[in-house]
PDB file of C-alpha atoms and ligand atoms in Angstrom:
ATOM      1  CA  MET A   1      14.111  -2.757  16.849  1.00 96.00           C
ATOM      2  CA  ILE A   2      10.023  -1.248  14.779  1.00 98.00           C
ATOM      3  CA  LEU A   3       8.262   1.631  15.104  1.00 98.00           C
ATOM      4  CA  LEU A   4       4.764   0.753  14.473  1.00 98.00           C
ATOM      5  CA  PHE A   5       2.677   4.243  13.309  1.00 98.00           C
ATOM      6  CA  GLY A   6      -0.595   2.831  12.675  1.00 98.00           C
ATOM      7  CA  PHE A   7      -2.368  -0.067  14.161  1.00 98.00           C
ATOM      8  CA  GLY A   8      -5.292  -1.110  12.745  1.00 95.00           C
ATOM      9  CA  GLY A   9      -6.727  -3.418  10.290  1.00 93.00           C
ATOM     10  CA  VAL A  10      -2.826  -3.319   8.470  1.00 95.00           C
ATOM     11  CA  GLY A  11      -0.346  -3.283  11.250  1.00 98.00           C
ATOM     12  CA  ARG A  12      -1.907  -5.953  13.661  1.00 98.00           C
ATOM     13  CA  THR A  13      -1.440  -8.051  10.849  1.00 98.00           C
ATOM     14  CA  TYR A  14       1.832  -6.927  10.461  1.00 98.00           C
ATOM     15  CA  ALA A  15       2.085  -7.403  14.873  1.00 98.00           C
ATOM     16  CA  GLU A  16       1.093 -10.477  14.630  1.00 98.00           C
ATOM     17  CA  LEU A  17       3.111 -11.755  12.177  1.00 98.00           C
ATOM     18  CA  LEU A  18       6.588 -10.358  13.113  1.00 98.00           C
ATOM     19  CA  TYR A  19       6.360 -12.243  15.932  1.00 98.00           C
ATOM     20  CA  GLU A  20       5.267 -15.254  14.588  1.00 98.00           C
ATOM     21  CA  LYS A  21       7.582 -15.832  11.559  1.00 98.00           C
ATOM     22  CA  THR A  22      10.637 -13.232  12.773  1.00 98.00           C
ATOM     23  CA  ASP A  23      12.912 -11.794  16.242  1.00 97.00           C
ATOM     24  CA  ILE A  24      12.193  -8.473  15.262  1.00 98.00           C
ATOM     25  CA  ARG A  25      10.517  -7.189  18.084  1.00 98.00           C
ATOM     26  CA  ILE A  26       8.380  -3.885  17.502  1.00 98.00           C
ATOM     27  CA  VAL A  27       9.860  -0.819  20.204  1.00 98.00           C
ATOM     28  CA  ALA A  28       6.343   1.448  19.925  1.00 98.00           C
ATOM     29  CA  VAL A  29       3.177   1.980  18.719  1.00 98.00           C
ATOM     30  CA  PHE A  30       0.805   4.721  17.343  1.00 98.00           C
ATOM     31  CA  ASP A  31      -2.880   4.585  16.930  1.00 98.00           C
ATOM     32  CA  SER A  32      -5.010   8.263  16.483  1.00 96.00           C
ATOM     33  CA  GLY A  33      -5.338   8.001  20.766  1.00 96.00           C
ATOM     34  CA  GLY A  34      -1.593   7.418  21.082  1.00 97.00           C
ATOM     35  CA  GLY A  35       1.707   5.136  21.789  1.00 98.00           C
ATOM     36  CA  VAL A  36       3.118   3.039  23.721  1.00 98.00           C
ATOM     37  CA  GLY A  37       7.130   2.256  24.366  1.00 98.00           C
ATOM     38  CA  LYS A  38       9.279  -0.431  25.752  1.00 98.00           C
ATOM     39  CA  LYS A  39      13.130   0.163  25.298  1.00 96.00           C
ATOM     40  CA  ASP A  40      13.779  -4.257  24.931  1.00 97.00           C
ATOM     41  CA  GLY A  41      11.110  -4.595  23.162  1.00 98.00           C
ATOM     42  CA  PHE A  42       7.900  -5.306  23.377  1.00 98.00           C
ATOM     43  CA  THR A  43       7.667  -9.330  24.547  1.00 98.00           C
ATOM     44  CA  PRO A  44       4.987 -11.739  22.595  1.00 98.00           C
ATOM     45  CA  HIS A  45       3.078 -11.436  25.915  1.00 98.00           C
ATOM     46  CA  GLU A  46       2.395  -7.855  25.899  1.00 98.00           C
ATOM     47  CA  ILE A  47       1.784  -8.211  21.541  1.00 98.00           C
ATOM     48  CA  LYS A  48      -0.215 -10.074  22.430  1.00 98.00           C
ATOM     49  CA  GLN A  49      -2.092  -7.231  25.015  1.00 97.00           C
ATOM     50  CA  LEU A  50      -2.139  -4.699  22.080  1.00 98.00           C
ATOM     51  CA  LEU A  51      -3.540  -7.051  19.612  1.00 98.00           C
ATOM     52  CA  LYS A  52      -6.470  -7.096  22.310  1.00 97.00           C
ATOM     53  CA  THR A  53      -7.261  -3.450  22.615  1.00 97.00           C
ATOM     54  CA  PRO A  54     -10.177  -1.844  20.512  1.00 97.00           C
ATOM     55  CA  ARG A  55      -8.279   0.690  18.591  1.00 95.00           C
ATOM     56  CA  GLY A  56      -7.456   3.362  18.902  1.00 96.00           C
ATOM     57  CA  ASN A  57      -6.588   2.958  22.697  1.00 96.00           C
ATOM     58  CA  VAL A  58      -3.542   1.274  22.622  1.00 97.00           C
ATOM     59  CA  SER A  59      -2.326   4.339  25.391  1.00 96.00           C
ATOM     60  CA  ARG A  60      -5.174   3.283  27.253  1.00 95.00           C
ATOM     61  CA  ALA A  61      -3.746  -0.719  27.341  1.00 94.00           C
ATOM     62  CA  GLY A  62      -1.218  -0.618  30.583  1.00 94.00           C
ATOM     63  CA  VAL A  63       1.344  -2.157  28.019  1.00 96.00           C
ATOM     64  CA  GLY A  64       4.383  -0.623  28.636  1.00 96.00           C
ATOM     65  CA  LYS A  65       4.969   3.339  28.886  1.00 96.00           C
ATOM     66  CA  ASN A  66       2.480   6.241  27.236  1.00 97.00           C
ATOM     67  CA  ILE A  67       5.450   7.803  24.924  1.00 97.00           C
ATOM     68  CA  SER A  68       5.773  10.639  22.119  1.00 97.00           C
ATOM     69  CA  LEU A  69       6.590  10.278  18.785  1.00 97.00           C
ATOM     70  CA  ASP A  70      10.210  11.908  18.913  1.00 97.00           C
ATOM     71  CA  GLU A  71      11.211   9.136  22.766  1.00 98.00           C
ATOM     72  CA  ALA A  72       9.783   6.316  19.817  1.00 98.00           C
ATOM     73  CA  LEU A  73      11.954   7.524  17.445  1.00 98.00           C
ATOM     74  CA  GLU A  74      15.023   7.557  19.352  1.00 98.00           C
ATOM     75  CA  ILE A  75      14.985   3.954  20.238  1.00 98.00           C
ATOM     76  CA  SER A  76      13.568   3.101  17.291  1.00 98.00           C
ATOM     77  CA  GLN A  77      15.494   1.842  13.454  1.00 98.00           C
ATOM     78  CA  VAL A  78      12.430   1.349  11.537  1.00 98.00           C
ATOM     79  CA  VAL A  79       9.694   3.117  11.104  1.00 98.00           C
ATOM     80  CA  VAL A  80       6.854   1.236   9.601  1.00 98.00           C
ATOM     81  CA  ASP A  81       3.725   3.155   8.386  1.00 98.00           C
ATOM     82  CA  VAL A  82       0.499   1.478   8.211  1.00 98.00           C
ATOM     83  CA  SER A  83      -1.192   5.022   9.123  1.00 97.00           C
ATOM     84  CA  PRO A  84      -4.673   5.885   6.688  1.00 94.00           C
ATOM     85  CA  PRO A  85      -3.727   7.759   3.698  1.00 95.00           C
ATOM     86  CA  ASN A  86      -4.020  11.340   4.249  1.00 96.00           C
ATOM     87  CA  TYR A  87      -4.346  12.906   0.575  1.00 96.00           C
ATOM     88  CA  GLU A  88      -4.725  16.550   1.315  1.00 96.00           C
ATOM     89  CA  THR A  89      -1.298  16.968   2.956  1.00 97.00           C
ATOM     90  CA  GLY A  90      -0.014  13.576   3.584  1.00 97.00           C
ATOM     91  CA  GLU A  91       0.654  13.948   7.293  1.00 98.00           C
ATOM     92  CA  PRO A  92       1.974  13.256   9.865  1.00 97.00           C
ATOM     93  CA  SER A  93       3.615  10.556   7.841  1.00 98.00           C
ATOM     94  CA  LEU A  94       5.412  12.905   5.300  1.00 97.00           C
ATOM     95  CA  THR A  95       7.117  14.833   8.102  1.00 97.00           C
ATOM     96  CA  LEU A  96       7.521  11.108  10.232  1.00 97.00           C
ATOM     97  CA  TYR A  97       9.496  10.073   6.850  1.00 97.00           C
ATOM     98  CA  LYS A  98      10.946  14.051   6.933  1.00 95.00           C
ATOM     99  CA  LYS A  99      12.232  13.660  10.986  1.00 96.00           C
ATOM    100  CA  ALA A 100      12.622   9.734  10.493  1.00 97.00           C
ATOM    101  CA  GLN A 101      15.863  10.064   7.137  1.00 95.00           C
ATOM    102  CA  THR A 102      17.604  12.746   9.154  1.00 95.00           C
ATOM    103  CA  ARG A 103      17.915  10.622  11.978  1.00 95.00           C
ATOM    104  CA  GLY A 104      19.067   7.618  10.112  1.00 95.00           C
ATOM    105  CA  LEU A 105      15.789   5.969  10.119  1.00 97.00           C
ATOM    106  CA  ALA A 106      15.047   3.412   7.298  1.00 97.00           C
ATOM    107  CA  VAL A 107      10.476   4.186   6.900  1.00 98.00           C
ATOM    108  CA  VAL A 108       9.112   0.953   5.552  1.00 98.00           C
ATOM    109  CA  THR A 109       5.514   2.093   4.806  1.00 98.00           C
ATOM    110  CA  ALA A 110       2.524   0.907   3.643  1.00 97.00           C
ATOM    111  CA  ASN A 111       0.493   4.041   2.739  1.00 97.00           C
ATOM    112  CA  LYS A 112       0.294   5.613  -0.595  1.00 97.00           C
ATOM    113  CA  ALA A 113      -0.468   9.484  -0.333  1.00 97.00           C
ATOM    114  CA  PRO A 114       2.465  10.896   1.091  1.00 97.00           C
ATOM    115  CA  LEU A 115       4.131   8.856  -2.134  1.00 98.00           C
ATOM    116  CA  ALA A 116       2.034   9.398  -3.950  1.00 98.00           C
ATOM    117  CA  LEU A 117       2.603  13.308  -3.007  1.00 97.00           C
ATOM    118  CA  ALA A 118       5.990  13.695  -2.477  1.00 96.00           C
ATOM    119  CA  PHE A 119       7.732  10.712  -3.990  1.00 97.00           C
ATOM    120  CA  GLN A 120      10.769  13.042  -4.978  1.00 93.00           C
ATOM    121  CA  GLU A 121      11.039  14.002  -0.974  1.00 93.00           C
ATOM    122  CA  VAL A 122      11.183  11.453   0.857  1.00 92.00           C
ATOM    123  CA  ALA A 123      12.839   8.734  -2.147  1.00 90.00           C
ATOM    124  CA  ARG A 124      15.383   8.478   0.092  1.00 76.00           C
ATOM    125  CA  LYS A 125      18.158   5.337   0.102  1.00 77.00           C
ATOM    126  CA  ARG A 126      16.238   4.012   2.499  1.00 92.00           C
ATOM    127  CA  LEU A 127      12.698   3.489   1.339  1.00 97.00           C
ATOM    128  CA  TYR A 128      10.992   0.499   1.365  1.00 97.00           C
ATOM    129  CA  TYR A 129       7.828   0.850  -0.482  1.00 98.00           C
ATOM    130  CA  LYS A 130       7.212  -2.446  -2.468  1.00 97.00           C
ATOM    131  CA  ALA A 131       3.490  -3.172   0.095  1.00 97.00           C
ATOM    132  CA  THR A 132       2.506   0.881  -0.958  1.00 97.00           C
ATOM    133  CA  VAL A 133       1.290  -1.020  -4.770  1.00 97.00           C
ATOM    134  CA  MET A 134       0.178  -4.636  -5.357  1.00 95.00           C
ATOM    135  CA  ALA A 135       0.316  -5.642  -1.447  1.00 90.00           C
ATOM    136  CA  GLY A 136       1.726  -9.097  -2.141  1.00 87.00           C
ATOM    137  CA  THR A 137       2.266  -9.482  -5.017  1.00 95.00           C
ATOM    138  CA  PRO A 138       6.297  -7.418  -6.001  1.00 96.00           C
ATOM    139  CA  LEU A 139       5.935  -5.392  -8.362  1.00 98.00           C
ATOM    140  CA  ILE A 140       8.079  -3.062  -7.151  1.00 97.00           C
ATOM    141  CA  ASP A 141      11.244  -5.162  -6.950  1.00 97.00           C
ATOM    142  CA  LEU A 142      10.852  -6.776  -9.987  1.00 97.00           C
ATOM    143  CA  LEU A 143      10.793  -3.250 -11.854  1.00 98.00           C
ATOM    144  CA  LYS A 144      13.333  -2.165  -9.994  1.00 96.00           C
ATOM    145  CA  GLY A 145      15.480  -5.012 -11.811  1.00 96.00           C
ATOM    146  CA  LEU A 146      14.650  -3.369 -15.624  1.00 97.00           C
ATOM    147  CA  PRO A 147      16.892  -0.506 -15.776  1.00 95.00           C
ATOM    148  CA  PRO A 148      18.648   0.444 -18.220  1.00 96.00           C
ATOM    149  CA  GLN A 149      16.429  -1.800 -20.188  1.00 96.00           C
ATOM    150  CA  ARG A 150      13.476   1.591 -21.024  1.00 96.00           C
ATOM    151  CA  VAL A 151       9.355   0.735 -20.300  1.00 98.00           C
ATOM    152  CA  LEU A 152       7.618   1.711 -22.376  1.00 98.00           C
ATOM    153  CA  ARG A 153       4.236   1.777 -21.372  1.00 98.00           C
ATOM    154  CA  ILE A 154       2.829   0.427 -18.341  1.00 98.00           C
ATOM    155  CA  ARG A 155      -1.182  -1.269 -17.979  1.00 98.00           C
ATOM    156  CA  GLY A 156      -2.400  -2.150 -14.875  1.00 98.00           C
ATOM    157  CA  ILE A 157      -5.494  -3.077 -12.628  1.00 98.00           C
ATOM    158  CA  LEU A 158      -4.113  -1.543  -9.712  1.00 98.00           C
ATOM    159  CA  ASN A 159      -7.716  -1.955  -7.385  1.00 96.00           C
ATOM    160  CA  GLY A 160      -8.052  -4.718  -5.730  1.00 93.00           C
ATOM    161  CA  SER A 161     -11.818  -3.649  -3.912  1.00 94.00           C
ATOM    162  CA  THR A 162     -12.997  -2.230  -6.927  1.00 97.00           C
ATOM    163  CA  ASN A 163     -11.944  -4.921  -9.203  1.00 96.00           C
ATOM    164  CA  TYR A 164     -13.507  -7.771  -6.483  1.00 96.00           C
ATOM    165  CA  ILE A 165     -17.131  -5.006  -6.735  1.00 97.00           C
ATOM    166  CA  LEU A 166     -17.060  -5.448 -10.805  1.00 98.00           C
ATOM    167  CA  THR A 167     -16.456  -9.413 -10.451  1.00 97.00           C
ATOM    168  CA  ARG A 168     -18.770  -9.809  -8.055  1.00 98.00           C
ATOM    169  CA  VAL A 169     -21.592  -7.443 -10.734  1.00 97.00           C
ATOM    170  CA  TYR A 170     -20.415  -8.744 -14.379  1.00 96.00           C
ATOM    171  CA  LYS A 171     -19.708 -12.386 -12.938  1.00 96.00           C
ATOM    172  CA  ASP A 172     -22.038 -12.969  -9.662  1.00 97.00           C
ATOM    173  CA  GLY A 173     -24.645 -10.538 -11.049  1.00 97.00           C
ATOM    174  CA  MET A 174     -24.908  -8.716  -7.265  1.00 98.00           C
ATOM    175  CA  PRO A 175     -26.537  -6.229  -6.908  1.00 97.00           C
ATOM    176  CA  PHE A 176     -23.435  -2.477  -7.949  1.00 97.00           C
ATOM    177  CA  GLU A 177     -24.076  -1.511  -3.376  1.00 97.00           C
ATOM    178  CA  LYS A 178     -24.017  -5.099  -1.874  1.00 98.00           C
ATOM    179  CA  ALA A 179     -20.843  -6.129  -2.950  1.00 98.00           C
ATOM    180  CA  VAL A 180     -19.297  -2.308  -2.154  1.00 97.00           C
ATOM    181  CA  GLU A 181     -20.302  -3.345   1.108  1.00 97.00           C
ATOM    182  CA  GLU A 182     -18.485  -6.979   0.514  1.00 97.00           C
ATOM    183  CA  ALA A 183     -15.018  -4.801  -0.601  1.00 95.00           C
ATOM    184  CA  ARG A 184     -15.566  -3.217   3.289  1.00 94.00           C
ATOM    185  CA  GLU A 185     -16.791  -6.437   5.452  1.00 93.00           C
ATOM    186  CA  MET A 186     -13.417  -8.364   3.656  1.00 90.00           C
ATOM    187  CA  GLY A 187     -10.824  -4.497   4.327  1.00 84.00           C
ATOM    188  CA  ILE A 188      -9.590  -3.507   1.643  1.00 87.00           C
ATOM    189  CA  LEU A 189     -11.164  -1.130  -0.071  1.00 91.00           C
ATOM    190  CA  GLU A 190      -9.824   2.379   2.435  1.00 87.00           C
ATOM    191  CA  PRO A 191     -10.878   3.986   5.147  1.00 83.00           C
ATOM    192  CA  ASP A 192     -12.619   6.141   2.808  1.00 91.00           C
ATOM    193  CA  PRO A 193     -14.088   4.230  -0.345  1.00 94.00           C
ATOM    194  CA  ARG A 194     -14.651   7.249  -2.206  1.00 95.00           C
ATOM    195  CA  LEU A 195     -10.350   6.500  -3.069  1.00 96.00           C
ATOM    196  CA  ASP A 196     -11.438   3.044  -4.038  1.00 96.00           C
ATOM    197  CA  LEU A 197     -13.994   4.463  -6.464  1.00 97.00           C
ATOM    198  CA  GLU A 198     -13.272   7.361  -7.667  1.00 97.00           C
ATOM    199  CA  GLY A 199      -9.720   6.165  -8.501  1.00 97.00           C
ATOM    200  CA  ILE A 200      -7.562   7.878  -5.554  1.00 97.00           C
ATOM    201  CA  ASP A 201      -5.371   4.996  -4.989  1.00 97.00           C
ATOM    202  CA  PRO A 202      -4.755   4.002  -7.973  1.00 98.00           C
ATOM    203  CA  ALA A 203      -3.546   6.803  -9.390  1.00 98.00           C
ATOM    204  CA  ALA A 204      -1.393   7.239  -6.250  1.00 98.00           C
ATOM    205  CA  LYS A 205       0.064   3.776  -7.169  1.00 98.00           C
ATOM    206  CA  ILE A 206       0.338   4.286 -10.943  1.00 98.00           C
ATOM    207  CA  VAL A 207       2.853   7.322  -9.339  1.00 98.00           C
ATOM    208  CA  ILE A 208       4.536   6.040  -7.614  1.00 98.00           C
ATOM    209  CA  ILE A 209       5.251   3.376 -10.577  1.00 98.00           C
ATOM    210  CA  GLY A 210       6.449   6.205 -12.907  1.00 98.00           C
ATOM    211  CA  ASN A 211       8.465   7.004  -9.972  1.00 97.00           C
ATOM    212  CA  THR A 212      10.088   4.034  -9.710  1.00 97.00           C
ATOM    213  CA  LEU A 213      11.047   4.012 -12.830  1.00 96.00           C
ATOM    214  CA  GLY A 214      12.494   7.438 -12.654  1.00 95.00           C
ATOM    215  CA  ILE A 215       9.645   9.748 -14.140  1.00 96.00           C
ATOM    216  CA  ARG A 216       9.126  12.939 -12.256  1.00 94.00           C
ATOM    217  CA  LEU A 217       4.994  12.102 -11.530  1.00 95.00           C
ATOM    218  CA  THR A 218       2.190  13.241  -8.320  1.00 95.00           C
ATOM    219  CA  LEU A 219      -0.939  12.432  -7.996  1.00 96.00           C
ATOM    220  CA  ARG A 220      -1.862  15.436  -9.506  1.00 95.00           C
ATOM    221  CA  ASP A 221      -0.345  14.752 -13.487  1.00 97.00           C
ATOM    222  CA  VAL A 222      -3.104  11.658 -13.396  1.00 98.00           C
ATOM    223  CA  VAL A 223      -6.463  11.661 -15.167  1.00 98.00           C
ATOM    224  CA  ARG A 224      -9.150   9.877 -13.085  1.00 97.00           C
ATOM    225  CA  LYS A 225     -12.035   9.762 -14.363  1.00 97.00           C
ATOM    226  CA  PRO A 226     -14.740   7.684 -11.556  1.00 96.00           C
ATOM    227  CA  LEU A 227     -15.295   3.969 -12.176  1.00 97.00           C
ATOM    228  CA  THR A 228     -18.525   3.164 -13.769  1.00 97.00           C
ATOM    229  CA  LEU A 229     -20.177   0.434 -14.664  1.00 97.00           C
ATOM    230  CA  LEU A 230     -20.377   0.151 -18.715  1.00 97.00           C
ATOM    231  CA  GLY A 231     -21.060  -3.768 -18.722  1.00 95.00           C
ATOM    232  CA  PRO A 232     -19.295  -6.993 -18.831  1.00 93.00           C
ATOM    233  CA  VAL A 233     -16.711  -6.362 -18.497  1.00 92.00           C
ATOM    234  CA  THR A 234     -15.808  -3.725 -17.082  1.00 97.00           C
ATOM    235  CA  ARG A 235     -12.361  -3.458 -15.623  1.00 97.00           C
ATOM    236  CA  TYR A 236     -10.767   0.177 -13.766  1.00 98.00           C
ATOM    237  CA  LEU A 237      -7.579   0.635 -15.239  1.00 98.00           C
ATOM    238  CA  ALA A 238      -4.120   2.219 -14.870  1.00 98.00           C
ATOM    239  CA  ILE A 239      -2.251   3.525 -17.825  1.00 98.00           C
ATOM    240  CA  LEU A 240       1.664   5.618 -17.752  1.00 98.00           C
ATOM    241  CA  ASP A 241       2.859   6.141 -20.739  1.00 98.00           C
ATOM    242  CA  SER A 242       5.991   6.653 -20.361  1.00 95.00           C
ATOM    243  CA  ILE A 243       7.496   8.155 -23.296  1.00 94.00           C
ATOM    244  CA  GLU A 244       4.699  11.530 -22.675  1.00 95.00           C
ATOM    245  CA  GLN A 245       5.255  10.508 -19.280  1.00 93.00           C
ATOM    246  CA  LYS A 246       1.140  10.463 -18.341  1.00 96.00           C
ATOM    247  CA  ALA A 247      -0.535   8.609 -16.459  1.00 98.00           C
ATOM    248  CA  LEU A 248      -4.717   7.792 -17.008  1.00 98.00           C
ATOM    249  CA  VAL A 249      -7.440   5.259 -14.250  1.00 98.00           C
ATOM    250  CA  GLU A 250     -10.079   4.833 -16.479  1.00 98.00           C
ATOM    251  CA  PRO A 251     -12.771   2.138 -15.985  1.00 98.00           C
ATOM    252  CA  ALA A 252     -12.619   1.000 -19.403  1.00 97.00           C
ATOM    253  CA  ARG A 253     -14.327  -2.766 -21.223  1.00 97.00           C
ATOM    254  CA  LEU A 254     -12.195  -5.168 -21.053  1.00 95.00           C
ATOM    255  CA  ASP A 255     -11.547  -8.100 -23.474  1.00 91.00           C
ATOM    256  CA  ILE A 256     -13.139 -11.196 -22.321  1.00 84.00           C
ATOM    257  CA  ASP A 257      -9.206 -13.025 -23.523  1.00 91.00           C
ATOM    258  CA  ASP A 258      -7.183  -9.882 -22.406  1.00 95.00           C
ATOM    259  CA  PRO A 259      -3.771 -10.670 -19.991  1.00 95.00           C
ATOM    260  CA  LEU A 260      -5.319  -7.887 -18.223  1.00 96.00           C
ATOM    261  CA  HIS A 261      -9.605  -9.172 -16.954  1.00 95.00           C
ATOM    262  CA  VAL A 262      -8.010 -11.278 -13.618  1.00 96.00           C
ATOM    263  CA  ASP A 263     -11.251 -11.264 -10.965  1.00 95.00           C
ATOM    264  CA  TYR A 264     -11.867 -10.675  -7.983  1.00 95.00           C
ATOM    265  CA  THR A 265      -9.123  -8.397  -5.402  1.00 92.00           C
ATOM    266  CA  MET A 266      -6.872 -10.004  -7.936  1.00 95.00           C
ATOM    267  CA  ASN A 267      -4.587  -6.864 -10.255  1.00 97.00           C
ATOM    268  CA  ALA A 268      -2.753  -7.579 -13.297  1.00 98.00           C
ATOM    269  CA  VAL A 269       0.667  -5.447 -14.624  1.00 98.00           C
ATOM    270  CA  GLU A 270       1.462  -6.326 -18.262  1.00 98.00           C
ATOM    271  CA  ILE A 271       4.559  -4.136 -18.067  1.00 98.00           C
ATOM    272  CA  THR A 272       6.224  -3.739 -22.082  1.00 98.00           C
ATOM    273  CA  THR A 273       9.410  -3.367 -21.854  1.00 98.00           C
ATOM    274  CA  GLU A 274      11.879  -1.581 -25.638  1.00 96.00           C
ATOM    275  CA  THR A 275      12.222  -5.158 -25.966  1.00 96.00           C
ATOM    276  CA  ASN A 276      10.530  -7.819 -23.580  1.00 96.00           C
ATOM    277  CA  THR A 277       6.075  -7.895 -22.588  1.00 97.00           C
ATOM    278  CA  ILE A 278       5.434  -8.276 -18.564  1.00 98.00           C
ATOM    279  CA  LEU A 279       2.591  -9.825 -17.294  1.00 98.00           C
ATOM    280  CA  ILE A 280       2.412  -9.933 -13.712  1.00 98.00           C
ATOM    281  CA  LYS A 281      -0.347 -10.878 -11.493  1.00 97.00           C
ATOM    282  CA  GLY A 282      -1.585 -11.561  -7.873  1.00 96.00           C
ATOM    283  CA  LYS A 283      -3.281 -10.524  -5.498  1.00 91.00           C
ATOM    284  CA  GLY A 284      -3.584  -6.597  -4.720  1.00 88.00           C
ATOM    285  CA  ALA A 285      -5.381  -5.828  -1.273  1.00 84.00           C
ATOM    286  CA  GLY A 286      -4.854  -8.172   1.236  1.00 87.00           C
ATOM    287  CA  ARG A 287      -4.054  -8.127   5.285  1.00 91.00           C
ATOM    288  CA  LYS A 288      -2.063 -10.461   5.228  1.00 94.00           C
ATOM    289  CA  GLU A 289      -0.469 -10.145   2.307  1.00 94.00           C
ATOM    290  CA  THR A 290      -0.074  -6.612   2.426  1.00 94.00           C
ATOM    291  CA  ALA A 291       1.661  -7.187   6.311  1.00 97.00           C
ATOM    292  CA  TYR A 292       4.515 -10.032   5.158  1.00 98.00           C
ATOM    293  CA  SER A 293       5.428  -7.698   1.667  1.00 97.00           C
ATOM    294  CA  LEU A 294       6.198  -5.298   5.316  1.00 98.00           C
ATOM    295  CA  ILE A 295       7.993  -7.435   6.507  1.00 98.00           C
ATOM    296  CA  ASN A 296       9.834  -8.621   3.675  1.00 98.00           C
ATOM    297  CA  ASP A 297      10.713  -5.066   3.478  1.00 98.00           C
ATOM    298  CA  THR A 298      11.478  -4.596   7.419  1.00 98.00           C
ATOM    299  CA  VAL A 299      13.738  -7.538   7.080  1.00 98.00           C
ATOM    300  CA  LYS A 300      15.437  -5.975   4.547  1.00 97.00           C
ATOM    301  CA  ALA A 301      15.960  -2.108   6.084  1.00 97.00           C
ATOM    302  CA  LEU A 302      17.398  -3.890   9.431  1.00 97.00           C
ATOM    303  CA  ASN A 303      20.191  -5.604   6.892  1.00 95.00           C
ATOM    304  CA  ASN A 304      20.757  -2.326   5.399  1.00 86.00           C
TER     305      ASN A 304
HETATM  306  N1  HSE B   1      -7.701  -0.128  -0.905  1.00 74.79           N
HETATM  307  C1  HSE B   1      -7.002  -0.807  -2.024  1.00 74.79           C
HETATM  308  C2  HSE B   1      -7.471  -1.386  -3.169  1.00 74.79           C
HETATM  309  C3  HSE B   1      -5.766  -1.579  -1.002  1.00 74.79           C
HETATM  310  O1  HSE B   1      -8.532  -2.386  -3.681  1.00 74.79           O
HETATM  311  O2  HSE B   1      -6.601  -2.205  -4.136  1.00 74.79           O
HETATM  312  C4  HSE B   1      -5.121  -1.898  -1.226  1.00 74.79           C
HETATM  313  O3  HSE B   1      -4.150  -1.546  -1.504  1.00 74.79           O
END
C-alpha cells in the first residue's frame, strides 16, 4: 500500500511500471495541487485515469476521494517520494519522512535534498534511497556491501545531464545552449537546471555516498565549482576523500583513457578501497531507470 508523493515524470513512470510489473497497489497520490486516496488501492483503470490528468491536477481527476497527507499516512505502508528537491529546507519531504517513520512506515525516495541536508536525521533503518544516486545503477547497494573493507576515495561522474551536455559539445560539436535544451526535453535536467549546471545535484549525491560510508557530511561541506567548458574532454567530477572527510565537485579535463571517461547520460564511479579498485558504470539519469530503482526498493521495504 503505497503513498506516492509527487506525480511528475518519474512519479508517473513509477505508477505505470508498478502496476505493470507487480501486484503492489497505490492508495494515495499527491502532487502540487493536493492528493487523492482510496483505502483498497487504485485499480489499474483508475491509475490510467490519473496518468491522463495534467500535472498538478490529481485532486480534480475524479478518482478516489480528496484526502490530506495525515489521512493518507493512516492507510499506507510505504511512502515513495518523487517530489522535486528543495535544497533550502528539504521540505515538505523532511517533515513527511519524520511523520512516516514515527508511525513505523518505510520511506523510499528519489529526492536527494532531504538526505543531502539532514541524512543523519532521517537515515533510520527503513529508509531506502538507492534511486537518489546513479538512478538505475545500484551504486548504493554496492557500497553497502563493502564493510568492513574501508573505502579510501571515491571519484565519479554523478550527473547525467551535464555529462550528456558535455558529450554533445565535445563529441558532437553542438552549441552548449542547444545541448542544454536537448537535456531538458529528455527530462534528465532538474526542474531548476541550475541544480545540475552549478553542481548542487552531484554535490548532493556525493554527500549521500559519504553518509552511506559513515561520513557525516552535509551539502554545506562540499566545495563546489560550477560547470565551465575547459576544453576536450571536460567532465564534471565529484570526489570524496574518506580519510580527510572532504568532498569536492569540479569540472576537470580527463585523459581519453581515464576509466571515468563515459559519454552521454552514463555515470561512472571509481571506488578505491584498502584492497581494491572498483569501477561501476551505468545510466545515471532517466525516468524509467529511476522508476525501476524505486520499485526495487519498494519491494524491499514491503518485505522488511
Ligand atoms: N538531474 C539529474 C542528473 C537527474 O542529471 O543526473 C538524476 O539524478
